[in-house]
C-alpha positions as CSV (number, residue, x, y, z in Angstrom):
1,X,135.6,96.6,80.1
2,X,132.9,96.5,82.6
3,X,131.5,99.6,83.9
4,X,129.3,101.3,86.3
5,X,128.1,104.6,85.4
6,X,125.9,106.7,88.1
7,X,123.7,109.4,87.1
8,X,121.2,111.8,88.9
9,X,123.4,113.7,91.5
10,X,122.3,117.6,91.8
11,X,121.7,120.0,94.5
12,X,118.7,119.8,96.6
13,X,117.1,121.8,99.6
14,X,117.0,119.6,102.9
15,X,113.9,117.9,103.2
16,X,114.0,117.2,99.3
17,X,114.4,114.1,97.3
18,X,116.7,112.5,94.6
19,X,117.2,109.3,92.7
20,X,119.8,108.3,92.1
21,X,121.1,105.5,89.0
22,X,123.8,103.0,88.1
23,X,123.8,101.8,85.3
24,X,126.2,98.8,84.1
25,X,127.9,97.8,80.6
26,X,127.2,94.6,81.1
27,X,124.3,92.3,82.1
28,X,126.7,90.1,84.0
29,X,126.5,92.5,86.5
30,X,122.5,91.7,86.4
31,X,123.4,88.5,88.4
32,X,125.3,90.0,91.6
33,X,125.0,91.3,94.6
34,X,125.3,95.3,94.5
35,X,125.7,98.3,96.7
36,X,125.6,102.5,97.2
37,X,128.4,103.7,99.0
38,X,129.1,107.3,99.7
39,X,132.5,109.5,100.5
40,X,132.4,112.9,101.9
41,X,135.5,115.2,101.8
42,X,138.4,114.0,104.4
43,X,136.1,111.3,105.3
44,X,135.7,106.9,105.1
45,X,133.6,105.9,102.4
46,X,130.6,104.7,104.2
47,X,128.4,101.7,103.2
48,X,124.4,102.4,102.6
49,X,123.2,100.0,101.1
50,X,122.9,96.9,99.4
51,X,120.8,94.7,97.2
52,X,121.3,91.3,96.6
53,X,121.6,89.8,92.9
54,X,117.6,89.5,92.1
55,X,116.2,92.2,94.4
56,X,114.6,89.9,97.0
57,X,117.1,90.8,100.1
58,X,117.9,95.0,101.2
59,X,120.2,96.1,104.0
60,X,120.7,99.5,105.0
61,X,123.1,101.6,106.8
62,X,121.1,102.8,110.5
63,X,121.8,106.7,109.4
64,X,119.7,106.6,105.8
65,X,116.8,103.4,107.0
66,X,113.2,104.7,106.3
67,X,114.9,107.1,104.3
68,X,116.8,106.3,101.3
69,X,115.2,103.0,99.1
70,X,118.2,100.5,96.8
71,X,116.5,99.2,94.2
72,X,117.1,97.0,90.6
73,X,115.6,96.8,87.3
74,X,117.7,93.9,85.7
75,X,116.1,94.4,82.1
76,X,117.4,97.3,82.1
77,X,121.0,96.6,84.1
78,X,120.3,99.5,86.3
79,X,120.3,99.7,90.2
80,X,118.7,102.5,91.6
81,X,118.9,104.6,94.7
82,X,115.7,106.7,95.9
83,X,116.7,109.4,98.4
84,X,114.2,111.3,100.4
85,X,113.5,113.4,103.4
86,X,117.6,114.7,102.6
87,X,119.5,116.4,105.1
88,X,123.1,118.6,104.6
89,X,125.3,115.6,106.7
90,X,123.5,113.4,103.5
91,X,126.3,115.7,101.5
92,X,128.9,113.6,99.4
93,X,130.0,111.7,96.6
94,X,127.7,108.7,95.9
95,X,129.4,105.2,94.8
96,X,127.8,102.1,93.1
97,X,129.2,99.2,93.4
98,X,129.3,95.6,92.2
99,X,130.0,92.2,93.4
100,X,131.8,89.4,91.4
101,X,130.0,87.1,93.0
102,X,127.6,85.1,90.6
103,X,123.8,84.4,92.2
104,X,125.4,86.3,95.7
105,X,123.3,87.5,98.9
106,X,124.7,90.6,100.0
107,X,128.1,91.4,100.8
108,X,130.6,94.0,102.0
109,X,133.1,93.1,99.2
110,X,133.4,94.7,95.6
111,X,134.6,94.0,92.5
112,X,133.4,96.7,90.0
113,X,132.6,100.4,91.1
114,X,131.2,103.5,89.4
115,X,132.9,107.1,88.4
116,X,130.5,108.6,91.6
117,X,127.4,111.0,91.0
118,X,127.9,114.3,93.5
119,X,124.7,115.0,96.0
120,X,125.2,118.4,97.9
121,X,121.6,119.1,100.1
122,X,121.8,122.6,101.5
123,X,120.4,123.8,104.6
């Protein structure tokens, strides 16, 4: 079974940093298109951003551009989100996700998605 499993979630001041992981079960996942959603409480999970299948294309949501970093290490089946300059509304349940799509650019659509990693950033 494939899986995504997301690691370094914590508690952080605003103003501080995290970095987040995903790592996946299986290298096919090495060869698509992936993504970092988030989901606050009573709210839409919200797109922030995505990678495409070798690491040569980014695209991020306006609210966390300049601030957060996607990121892949295919040796090592892992895509990686770097958070920084944090703030409280950054609060949520953080999402990676997976494309089926072999060799794909980035996309909005998801095949495989993680467990989630919780963030809370206090004021």
């Amino acid at each position: 079974q494939v899986q995504l499993v997301e690691s370094g979630g914590g508690l952080v001041q605003a103003g501080g940093s995290l970095r987040l992981s995903c790592v996946a079960s299986e290298p096919t996942l090495n060869s698509v298109a992936k993504g970092w959603f988030r989901q606050a409480p009573g709210k839409e999970r919200e797109f922030l951003a995505g990678i495409n299948w070798n690491g040569n294309t980014e695209t991020y949501q306006e609210s966390v551009k300049g601030r957060f970093t996607i990121s892949r290490d295919n040796a090592k089946n892992t895509v990686f989100l770097q958070m920084n300059s944090l703030k409280p509304e950054d609060t949520a349940i953080y999402y990676c996700a997976a494309s089926s799509l072999l060799f794909g650019e980035i996309t909005d659509r998801y095949e495989y998605w993680g467990q989630g990693t919780r963030v809370t950033v206090s004021s």
